[in-house]
PDB file of C-alpha atoms and ligand atoms in Angstrom:
ATOM      1  CA  MET A 586     -19.665 -26.715  75.944  1.00 52.00           C
ATOM      2  CA  VAL A 587     -16.262 -26.844  74.470  1.00 55.00           C
ATOM      3  CA  ARG A 588     -15.250 -30.105  72.737  1.00 65.00           C
ATOM      4  CA  LYS A 589     -11.711 -31.174  73.959  1.00 68.00           C
ATOM      5  CA  LYS A 590      -9.330 -32.374  71.251  1.00 72.00           C
ATOM      6  CA  SER A 591      -7.414 -35.604  71.766  1.00 80.00           C
ATOM      7  CA  THR A 592      -3.630 -35.345  71.996  1.00 82.00           C
ATOM      8  CA  ARG A 593      -3.220 -37.643  68.902  1.00 83.00           C
ATOM      9  CA  SER A 594      -5.327 -35.307  66.683  1.00 85.00           C
ATOM     10  CA  LYS A 595      -3.270 -32.458  68.121  1.00 85.00           C
ATOM     11  CA  VAL A 596       0.095 -33.941  67.218  1.00 87.00           C
ATOM     12  CA  ARG A 597      -1.272 -34.785  63.823  1.00 87.00           C
ATOM     13  CA  THR A 598      -2.370 -31.158  63.031  1.00 88.00           C
ATOM     14  CA  ARG A 599       1.020 -29.980  64.541  1.00 88.00           C
ATOM     15  CA  LYS A 600       2.845 -32.480  62.077  1.00 88.00           C
ATOM     16  CA  GLU A 601       0.881 -31.309  59.102  1.00 89.00           C
ATOM     17  CA  ALA A 602       1.517 -27.535  59.948  1.00 89.00           C
ATOM     18  CA  TYR A 603       5.422 -28.364  60.145  1.00 87.00           C
ATOM     19  CA  LYS A 604       5.213 -30.230  56.873  1.00 87.00           C
ATOM     20  CA  ARG A 605       3.486 -27.258  55.236  1.00 85.00           C
ATOM     21  CA  LYS A 606       6.072 -24.794  56.562  1.00 83.00           C
ATOM     22  CA  GLN A 607       8.964 -26.836  55.416  1.00 81.00           C
ATOM     23  CA  GLN A 608       7.441 -27.132  51.987  1.00 79.00           C
ATOM     24  CA  ALA A 609       6.906 -23.605  51.675  1.00 75.00           C
ATOM     25  CA  ARG A 610      10.631 -22.987  52.810  1.00 74.00           C
ATOM     26  CA  SER A 611      11.994 -25.310  50.495  1.00 72.00           C
ATOM     27  CA  TYR A 612       9.920 -23.963  47.500  1.00 67.00           C
ATOM     28  CA  ALA A 613      11.115 -20.564  48.461  1.00 64.00           C
ATOM     29  CA  SER A 614      14.635 -21.676  48.770  1.00 69.00           C
ATOM     30  CA  ARG A 615      14.606 -23.459  45.408  1.00 70.00           C
ATOM     31  CA  SER A 616      13.206 -20.447  43.456  1.00 71.00           C
ATOM     32  CA  TRP A 617      15.827 -18.484  45.005  1.00 73.00           C
ATOM     33  CA  ARG A 618      18.496 -20.877  43.969  1.00 75.00           C
ATOM     34  CA  ILE A 619      17.049 -20.826  40.336  1.00 77.00           C
ATOM     35  CA  LEU A 620      17.144 -17.098  40.298  1.00 76.00           C
ATOM     36  CA  LEU A 621      20.734 -17.017  41.491  1.00 76.00           C
ATOM     37  CA  LEU A 622      21.894 -19.605  38.884  1.00 79.00           C
ATOM     38  CA  THR A 623      20.318 -17.597  36.209  1.00 80.00           C
ATOM     39  CA  VAL A 624      21.854 -14.471  37.231  1.00 80.00           C
ATOM     40  CA  ARG A 625      25.328 -16.176  37.526  1.00 80.00           C
ATOM     41  CA  ALA A 626      24.770 -17.724  34.037  1.00 80.00           C
ATOM     42  CA  VAL A 627      23.911 -14.200  32.589  1.00 78.00           C
ATOM     43  CA  GLN A 628      26.982 -12.767  34.073  1.00 77.00           C
ATOM     44  CA  LYS A 629      29.184 -15.408  32.971  1.00 76.00           C
ATOM     45  CA  PHE A 630      27.674 -15.064  29.364  1.00 72.00           C
ATOM     46  CA  SER A 631      28.002 -11.373  29.221  1.00 71.00           C
ATOM     47  CA  SER A 632      31.639 -11.374  30.487  1.00 70.00           C
ATOM     48  CA  PHE A 633      32.447 -14.206  28.057  1.00 65.00           C
ATOM     49  CA  ARG A 634      30.937 -12.101  25.148  1.00 60.00           C
ATOM     50  CA  HIS A 635      32.648  -9.020  26.527  1.00 59.00           C
ATOM     51  CA  LYS A 636      36.034 -10.573  26.497  1.00 60.00           C
ATOM     52  CA  ASN A 637      36.068 -12.566  23.382  1.00 58.00           C
ATOM     53  CA  GLY A 638      33.397 -10.888  21.111  1.00 56.00           C
ATOM     54  CA  ILE A 639      30.507 -12.534  19.276  1.00 54.00           C
ATOM     55  CA  ALA A 640      32.814 -13.521  16.349  1.00 53.00           C
ATOM     56  CA  MET A 641      34.823 -15.679  18.597  1.00 57.00           C
ATOM     57  CA  CYS A 642      31.738 -17.337  19.985  1.00 55.00           C
ATOM     58  CA  ALA A 643      30.596 -18.037  16.486  1.00 59.00           C
ATOM     59  CA  SER A 644      33.806 -19.415  15.331  1.00 67.00           C
ATOM     60  CA  ARG A 645      33.963 -21.710  18.139  1.00 69.00           C
ATOM     61  CA  ARG A 646      30.513 -22.973  17.371  1.00 69.00           C
ATOM     62  CA  PHE A 647      31.675 -23.526  13.819  1.00 73.00           C
ATOM     63  CA  ASP A 648      34.765 -25.365  15.018  1.00 83.00           C
ATOM     64  CA  PHE A 649      32.615 -27.521  17.030  1.00 85.00           C
ATOM     65  CA  ARG A 650      30.252 -28.353  14.234  1.00 86.00           C
ATOM     66  CA  ASN A 651      33.243 -29.175  11.946  1.00 88.00           C
ATOM     67  CA  GLN A 652      34.872 -31.420  14.506  1.00 90.00           C
ATOM     68  CA  HIS A 653      31.612 -33.262  14.974  1.00 91.00           C
ATOM     69  CA  LYS A 654      31.267 -33.788  11.251  1.00 91.00           C
ATOM     70  CA  ALA A 655      34.736 -35.124  10.938  1.00 92.00           C
ATOM     71  CA  TYR A 656      34.286 -37.449  13.867  1.00 93.00           C
ATOM     72  CA  MET A 657      30.900 -38.763  12.450  1.00 92.00           C
ATOM     73  CA  LYS A 658      32.589 -39.234   9.157  1.00 91.00           C
ATOM     74  CA  THR A 659      35.460 -41.408  10.386  1.00 92.00           C
ATOM     75  CA  GLU A 660      33.170 -43.278  12.493  1.00 90.00           C
ATOM     76  CA  VAL A 661      30.748 -44.302   9.698  1.00 89.00           C
ATOM     77  CA  LEU A 662      33.768 -45.064   7.513  1.00 90.00           C
ATOM     78  CA  LYS A 663      35.254 -47.375  10.063  1.00 90.00           C
ATOM     79  CA  ARG A 664      31.855 -49.043  10.567  1.00 88.00           C
ATOM     80  CA  TYR A 665      31.598 -49.414   6.807  1.00 88.00           C
ATOM     81  CA  TYR A 666      34.789 -51.077   6.390  1.00 89.00           C
ATOM     82  CA  THR A 667      34.795 -53.445   9.372  1.00 89.00           C
ATOM     83  CA  ASP A 668      31.065 -54.591   9.471  1.00 87.00           C
ATOM     84  CA  GLY A 669      29.963 -56.501   6.583  1.00 86.00           C
ATOM     85  CA  SER A 670      26.201 -56.399   7.335  1.00 88.00           C
ATOM     86  CA  ILE A 671      26.225 -52.615   7.698  1.00 88.00           C
ATOM     87  CA  ARG A 672      28.139 -52.267   4.426  1.00 89.00           C
ATOM     88  CA  LEU A 673      25.553 -54.296   2.534  1.00 89.00           C
ATOM     89  CA  LYS A 674      22.747 -52.303   4.094  1.00 90.00           C
ATOM     90  CA  MET A 675      24.168 -49.086   2.980  1.00 89.00           C
ATOM     91  CA  ILE A 676      24.680 -50.238  -0.610  1.00 90.00           C
ATOM     92  CA  GLN A 677      21.163 -51.397  -0.579  1.00 90.00           C
ATOM     93  CA  HIS A 678      19.912 -48.066   0.744  1.00 90.00           C
ATOM     94  CA  ALA A 679      21.973 -46.161  -1.777  1.00 89.00           C
ATOM     95  CA  LEU A 680      20.680 -48.427  -4.588  1.00 89.00           C
ATOM     96  CA  ASN A 681      16.948 -47.777  -3.465  1.00 89.00           C
ATOM     97  CA  SER A 682      17.423 -44.076  -3.192  1.00 86.00           C
ATOM     98  CA  TYR A 683      19.087 -43.707  -6.535  1.00 85.00           C
ATOM     99  CA  ARG A 684      16.175 -45.869  -8.202  1.00 84.00           C
ATOM    100  CA  SER A 685      13.384 -43.903  -6.576  1.00 83.00           C
ATOM    101  CA  ASN A 686      15.068 -40.519  -7.320  1.00 80.00           C
ATOM    102  CA  ASN A 687      15.943 -41.339 -10.977  1.00 80.00           C
ATOM    103  CA  THR A 688      12.291 -41.553 -12.280  1.00 82.00           C
ATOM    104  CA  LEU A 689      11.510 -39.378 -15.067  1.00 83.00           C
ATOM    105  CA  MET A 690       9.011 -37.303 -13.092  1.00 83.00           C
ATOM    106  CA  LYS A 691      11.396 -36.644 -10.298  1.00 85.00           C
ATOM    107  CA  LYS A 692      13.984 -35.806 -12.767  1.00 84.00           C
ATOM    108  CA  ASN A 693      11.844 -33.186 -14.417  1.00 84.00           C
ATOM    109  CA  SER A 694      10.544 -31.692 -11.135  1.00 86.00           C
ATOM    110  CA  ARG A 695      14.325 -31.359  -9.958  1.00 87.00           C
ATOM    111  CA  GLN A 696      15.221 -29.760 -13.328  1.00 85.00           C
ATOM    112  CA  LEU A 697      12.278 -27.346 -12.994  1.00 85.00           C
ATOM    113  CA  TYR A 698      13.268 -26.524  -9.411  1.00 87.00           C
ATOM    114  CA  ASN A 699      16.855 -25.859 -10.177  1.00 87.00           C
ATOM    115  CA  GLN A 700      15.970 -23.825 -13.206  1.00 83.00           C
ATOM    116  CA  ARG A 701      13.700 -21.761 -11.149  1.00 81.00           C
ATOM    117  CA  ARG A 702      16.178 -21.344  -8.447  1.00 82.00           C
ATOM    118  CA  ARG A 703      18.836 -20.179 -10.928  1.00 81.00           C
ATOM    119  CA  ILE A 704      16.354 -17.648 -12.480  1.00 79.00           C
ATOM    120  CA  LEU A 705      15.430 -16.340  -9.057  1.00 78.00           C
ATOM    121  CA  LYS A 706      18.900 -15.889  -8.046  1.00 77.00           C
ATOM    122  CA  LYS A 707      19.924 -14.157 -11.123  1.00 74.00           C
ATOM    123  CA  TYR A 708      17.093 -11.659 -10.963  1.00 72.00           C
ATOM    124  CA  ALA A 709      16.624 -11.161  -7.290  1.00 73.00           C
ATOM    125  CA  THR A 710      19.243  -8.539  -6.843  1.00 66.00           C
ATOM    126  CA  PHE A 711      18.520  -7.040 -10.334  1.00 66.00           C
ATOM    127  CA  GLN A 712      14.800  -6.910  -9.830  1.00 64.00           C
ATOM    128  CA  SER A 713      15.029  -5.083  -6.407  1.00 68.00           C
ATOM    129  CA  HIS A 714      17.404  -2.429  -8.029  1.00 68.00           C
ATOM    130  CA  LYS A 715      15.007  -2.245 -11.027  1.00 68.00           C
ATOM    131  CA  CYS A 716      11.983  -1.660  -8.771  1.00 70.00           C
ATOM    132  CA  THR A 717      13.440   1.159  -6.768  1.00 71.00           C
ATOM    133  CA  ILE A 718      14.533   2.865 -10.052  1.00 74.00           C
ATOM    134  CA  LYS A 719      11.286   2.244 -11.609  1.00 73.00           C
ATOM    135  CA  HIS A 720       9.300   3.773  -8.744  1.00 74.00           C
ATOM    136  CA  SER A 721      11.451   6.884  -8.362  1.00 76.00           C
ATOM    137  CA  ASN A 722      11.323   7.352 -12.097  1.00 79.00           C
ATOM    138  CA  LEU A 723       7.445   7.087 -12.057  1.00 81.00           C
ATOM    139  CA  TYR A 724       7.292   9.591  -9.202  1.00 81.00           C
ATOM    140  CA  THR A 725       9.683  12.254 -10.769  1.00 83.00           C
ATOM    141  CA  GLN A 726       7.893  11.850 -14.155  1.00 86.00           C
ATOM    142  CA  ASN A 727       4.426  12.270 -12.762  1.00 86.00           C
ATOM    143  CA  LEU A 728       5.572  15.325 -10.772  1.00 86.00           C
ATOM    144  CA  LYS A 729       6.987  16.687 -13.857  1.00 90.00           C
ATOM    145  CA  GLU A 730       3.820  16.204 -15.820  1.00 89.00           C
ATOM    146  CA  PHE A 731       1.647  17.764 -13.015  1.00 87.00           C
ATOM    147  CA  ARG A 732       4.150  20.760 -12.909  1.00 88.00           C
ATOM    148  CA  LYS A 733       3.854  21.130 -16.753  1.00 86.00           C
ATOM    149  CA  ILE A 734       0.071  20.901 -16.608  1.00 80.00           C
ATOM    150  CA  ILE A 735      -0.359  23.553 -13.820  1.00 82.00           C
ATOM    151  CA  ARG A 736       2.127  25.927 -15.551  1.00 85.00           C
ATOM    152  CA  GLU A 737      -0.727  27.043 -17.819  1.00 84.00           C
ATOM    153  CA  GLY A 738      -4.177  28.049 -16.988  1.00 84.00           C
ATOM    154  CA  PRO A 739      -7.218  28.333 -19.185  1.00 86.00           C
ATOM    155  CA  ASP A 740      -5.660  30.843 -21.391  1.00 88.00           C
ATOM    156  CA  TYR A 741      -6.646  29.557 -24.975  1.00 91.00           C
ATOM    157  CA  VAL A 742      -9.768  31.323 -26.250  1.00 91.00           C
ATOM    158  CA  CYS A 743     -11.859  29.434 -28.732  1.00 92.00           C
ATOM    159  CA  LEU A 744     -12.221  31.204 -32.096  1.00 90.00           C
ATOM    160  CA  SER A 745     -15.771  29.921 -32.613  1.00 91.00           C
ATOM    161  CA  CYS A 746     -17.263  29.799 -29.241  1.00 91.00           C
ATOM    162  CA  GLY A 747     -15.102  32.147 -27.269  1.00 91.00           C
ATOM    163  CA  LEU A 748     -14.578  29.751 -24.358  1.00 91.00           C
ATOM    164  CA  ALA A 749     -11.410  30.009 -22.326  1.00 91.00           C
ATOM    165  CA  LEU A 750      -9.938  26.498 -22.413  1.00 91.00           C
ATOM    166  CA  PHE A 751      -6.804  24.603 -21.543  1.00 87.00           C
ATOM    167  CA  ARG A 752      -4.027  23.696 -23.971  1.00 86.00           C
ATOM    168  CA  ASN A 753      -5.241  20.190 -24.278  1.00 87.00           C
ATOM    169  CA  GLN A 754      -8.792  21.164 -25.263  1.00 90.00           C
ATOM    170  CA  VAL A 755      -7.780  23.353 -28.112  1.00 92.00           C
ATOM    171  CA  ILE A 756      -6.009  22.791 -31.450  1.00 92.00           C
ATOM    172  CA  PRO A 757      -4.073  25.444 -33.308  1.00 91.00           C
ATOM    173  CA  PHE A 758      -5.977  27.412 -36.160  1.00 87.00           C
ATOM    174  CA  VAL A 759      -3.751  29.447 -38.486  1.00 81.00           C
ATOM    175  CA  GLU A 760      -5.508  32.563 -39.903  1.00 76.00           C
ATOM    176  CA  GLU A 761      -3.627  35.140 -41.854  1.00 74.00           C
ATOM    177  CA  LYS A 762      -0.183  34.089 -40.272  1.00 75.00           C
ATOM    178  CA  GLU A 763      -1.698  34.827 -36.861  1.00 80.00           C
ATOM    179  CA  GLN A 764      -1.873  31.987 -34.412  1.00 84.00           C
ATOM    180  CA  LYS A 765      -5.285  31.337 -33.072  1.00 89.00           C
ATOM    181  CA  TRP A 766      -6.930  28.451 -31.335  1.00 91.00           C
ATOM    182  CA  ILE A 767     -10.154  26.492 -31.887  1.00 92.00           C
ATOM    183  CA  CYS A 768     -11.698  23.918 -29.468  1.00 93.00           C
ATOM    184  CA  LYS A 769     -12.035  20.301 -30.604  1.00 93.00           C
ATOM    185  CA  SER A 770     -15.842  20.068 -30.588  1.00 92.00           C
ATOM    186  CA  CYS A 771     -16.222  23.190 -32.650  1.00 93.00           C
ATOM    187  CA  SER A 772     -13.572  21.934 -35.180  1.00 93.00           C
ATOM    188  CA  ASP A 773     -15.202  18.641 -35.565  1.00 94.00           C
ATOM    189  CA  LYS A 774     -18.528  20.172 -36.284  1.00 94.00           C
ATOM    190  CA  ILE A 775     -17.102  22.716 -38.772  1.00 93.00           C
ATOM    191  CA  LYS A 776     -15.304  19.971 -40.500  1.00 93.00           C
ATOM    192  CA  LYS A 777     -18.718  18.220 -40.968  1.00 95.00           C
ATOM    193  CA  ARG A 778     -19.944  21.467 -42.478  1.00 94.00           C
ATOM    194  CA  GLN A 779     -22.273  21.837 -39.457  1.00 94.00           C
ATOM    195  CA  MET A 780     -22.834  24.921 -37.219  1.00 94.00           C
ATOM    196  CA  PRO A 781     -21.247  24.217 -33.821  1.00 93.00           C
ATOM    197  CA  SER A 782     -24.002  24.253 -31.216  1.00 92.00           C
ATOM    198  CA  ARG A 783     -22.012  26.667 -28.928  1.00 91.00           C
ATOM    199  CA  ALA A 784     -20.606  28.951 -31.584  1.00 93.00           C
ATOM    200  CA  VAL A 785     -21.177  32.779 -30.929  1.00 92.00           C
ATOM    201  CA  VAL A 786     -22.736  33.071 -34.284  1.00 93.00           C
ATOM    202  CA  ASN A 787     -25.436  30.476 -33.358  1.00 91.00           C
ATOM    203  CA  LYS A 788     -27.495  33.293 -31.661  1.00 90.00           C
ATOM    204  CA  LEU A 789     -25.286  33.131 -28.648  1.00 90.00           C
ATOM    205  CA  LYS A 790     -23.657  36.541 -28.906  1.00 90.00           C
ATOM    206  CA  VAL A 791     -23.818  38.420 -25.641  1.00 86.00           C
ATOM    207  CA  CYS A 792     -24.581  42.034 -26.379  1.00 87.00           C
ATOM    208  CA  GLU A 793     -23.972  44.983 -24.003  1.00 90.00           C
ATOM    209  CA  ILE A 794     -26.946  45.685 -21.609  1.00 87.00           C
ATOM    210  CA  PRO A 795     -28.773  48.754 -22.459  1.00 88.00           C
ATOM    211  CA  SER A 796     -28.415  51.583 -19.913  1.00 89.00           C
ATOM    212  CA  GLU A 797     -32.242  51.434 -19.195  1.00 85.00           C
ATOM    213  CA  LEU A 798     -31.971  47.803 -18.078  1.00 86.00           C
ATOM    214  CA  LYS A 799     -28.695  48.118 -16.267  1.00 87.00           C
ATOM    215  CA  ARG A 800     -30.442  49.496 -13.086  1.00 88.00           C
ATOM    216  CA  LEU A 801     -33.283  47.198 -12.720  1.00 89.00           C
ATOM    217  CA  ASN A 802     -33.732  45.269  -9.393  1.00 91.00           C
ATOM    218  CA  ASN A 803     -34.254  41.436  -9.041  1.00 89.00           C
ATOM    219  CA  LEU A 804     -38.154  41.725  -9.215  1.00 89.00           C
ATOM    220  CA  GLU A 805     -38.156  43.864 -12.207  1.00 86.00           C
ATOM    221  CA  LYS A 806     -35.667  41.722 -14.174  1.00 87.00           C
ATOM    222  CA  HIS A 807     -37.971  38.622 -13.388  1.00 86.00           C
ATOM    223  CA  LEU A 808     -40.971  40.419 -14.735  1.00 86.00           C
ATOM    224  CA  ILE A 809     -39.536  41.246 -18.118  1.00 85.00           C
ATOM    225  CA  ALA A 810     -37.443  38.179 -18.598  1.00 89.00           C
ATOM    226  CA  LEU A 811     -37.977  36.542 -21.959  1.00 89.00           C
ATOM    227  CA  ARG A 812     -36.827  33.126 -20.752  1.00 89.00           C
ATOM    228  CA  LEU A 813     -37.198  31.563 -17.298  1.00 89.00           C
ATOM    229  CA  PRO A 814     -34.394  29.121 -16.629  1.00 90.00           C
ATOM    230  CA  PHE A 815     -34.944  26.118 -14.276  1.00 94.00           C
ATOM    231  CA  MET A 816     -31.725  24.246 -12.972  1.00 94.00           C
ATOM    232  CA  LYS A 817     -30.544  22.615  -9.971  1.00 95.00           C
ATOM    233  CA  ILE A 818     -27.444  24.327  -8.635  1.00 92.00           C
ATOM    234  CA  VAL A 819     -24.941  22.364  -6.275  1.00 89.00           C
ATOM    235  CA  ASN A 820     -21.834  23.303  -4.385  1.00 86.00           C
ATOM    236  CA  LEU A 821     -18.889  21.777  -6.138  1.00 83.00           C
ATOM    237  CA  THR A 822     -16.744  22.021  -2.923  1.00 76.00           C
ATOM    238  CA  SER A 823     -17.526  20.492   0.383  1.00 71.00           C
ATOM    239  CA  GLY A 824     -15.900  20.873   3.774  1.00 69.00           C
ATOM    240  CA  LYS A 825     -14.912  23.904   5.780  1.00 66.00           C
ATOM    241  CA  LEU A 826     -15.513  26.363   3.185  1.00 70.00           C
ATOM    242  CA  SER A 827     -18.890  28.093   3.488  1.00 73.00           C
ATOM    243  CA  SER A 828     -21.605  27.374   0.902  1.00 74.00           C
ATOM    244  CA  ARG A 829     -21.769  31.003  -0.148  1.00 76.00           C
ATOM    245  CA  LEU A 830     -18.122  31.112  -1.176  1.00 78.00           C
ATOM    246  CA  SER A 831     -17.837  27.813  -2.801  1.00 81.00           C
ATOM    247  CA  GLN A 832     -17.739  27.122  -6.435  1.00 83.00           C
ATOM    248  CA  LYS A 833     -21.122  26.240  -8.025  1.00 87.00           C
ATOM    249  CA  GLY A 834     -22.215  24.046 -10.621  1.00 89.00           C
ATOM    250  CA  THR A 835     -25.430  22.726 -12.394  1.00 91.00           C
ATOM    251  CA  LYS A 836     -26.657  19.205 -12.028  1.00 92.00           C
ATOM    252  CA  GLY A 837     -29.168  17.343 -14.245  1.00 93.00           C
ATOM    253  CA  PRO A 838     -31.299  18.855 -17.046  1.00 94.00           C
ATOM    254  CA  LEU A 839     -31.607  22.564 -17.534  1.00 92.00           C
ATOM    255  CA  HIS A 840     -35.087  23.930 -18.814  1.00 93.00           C
ATOM    256  CA  CYS A 841     -35.534  27.206 -20.360  1.00 92.00           C
ATOM    257  CA  VAL A 842     -39.079  28.331 -20.434  1.00 93.00           C
ATOM    258  CA  PRO A 843     -40.161  31.110 -22.763  1.00 92.00           C
ATOM    259  CA  SER A 844     -42.501  33.411 -21.017  1.00 89.00           C
ATOM    260  CA  ASP A 845     -45.042  35.998 -22.521  1.00 87.00           C
ATOM    261  CA  VAL A 846     -44.021  39.172 -21.308  1.00 86.00           C
ATOM    262  CA  GLU A 847     -46.406  41.281 -23.528  1.00 85.00           C
ATOM    263  CA  ASP A 848     -49.254  41.409 -20.981  1.00 83.00           C
ATOM    264  CA  THR A 849     -46.980  42.281 -18.096  1.00 82.00           C
ATOM    265  CA  VAL A 850     -45.298  45.134 -19.953  1.00 79.00           C
ATOM    266  CA  THR A 851     -48.647  46.455 -21.146  1.00 83.00           C
ATOM    267  CA  THR A 852     -50.221  46.417 -17.736  1.00 82.00           C
ATOM    268  CA  LEU A 853     -47.392  48.147 -15.908  1.00 74.00           C
ATOM    269  CA  PRO A 854     -47.808  51.869 -15.385  1.00 76.00           C
ATOM    270  CA  ARG A 855     -45.475  53.958 -17.385  1.00 69.00           C
ATOM    271  CA  PRO A 856     -42.059  55.140 -15.630  1.00 63.00           C
TER     272      PRO A 856
HETATM  273 ZN1   ZN B 962     -15.219  26.239 -29.538  1.00 62.82          ZN
END
């Protein structure tokens, strides 16, 4: 069964629909109007700017401000001289402000503030200029120092220990009018009349390997070694370089264990 609608309700719904439609239309027209107005305003402003330039605009604003200032001044003066009550009020206000501003604390703070502003103003330009010069100087100086350092390699051989060192690690040692170099640690030890621990004469001379021992393989070398060194070897470089090619270094303590090779040598068959 279909429920029949009354004519009154039908009229009401049609009225509501009409209202909604009108509202939507008015909203659309309003938004269009706003858009048009803004576009027109932008066009006007751009044409004005194009015609007169920005300076003109600024000068106009400035003129307006000055005019307003002058107008306000004349108005206030007129009121001051004509109205007695306003005149009294203004005098009272001025006296009060003078009294409140002229205390010792306020005076001191104002003085400090002015002093700070003066100093800042004086050094602002100077400081920025100084900073740029300082930074550029620092950069060039550091670069110069770096270039100076890398110009020379470890070309200085110590007289005592025979190590190849850099210039900053050695001191000159004059012997029979010949310039030689000695490392700092060796020099210190010698000055104390002690034997430098890594000096060549401290049983550290590397002799030439006899021809019989030159052709030995790793196993044979291990069998007849008088000392067995134990140390931790690490790669000093990391990254893309393979560990086989990288520079190596020792880390931690190093132990040299003396081994008794007498038994090994006697048990081996004769070559
Ligand atoms: Zn040395």
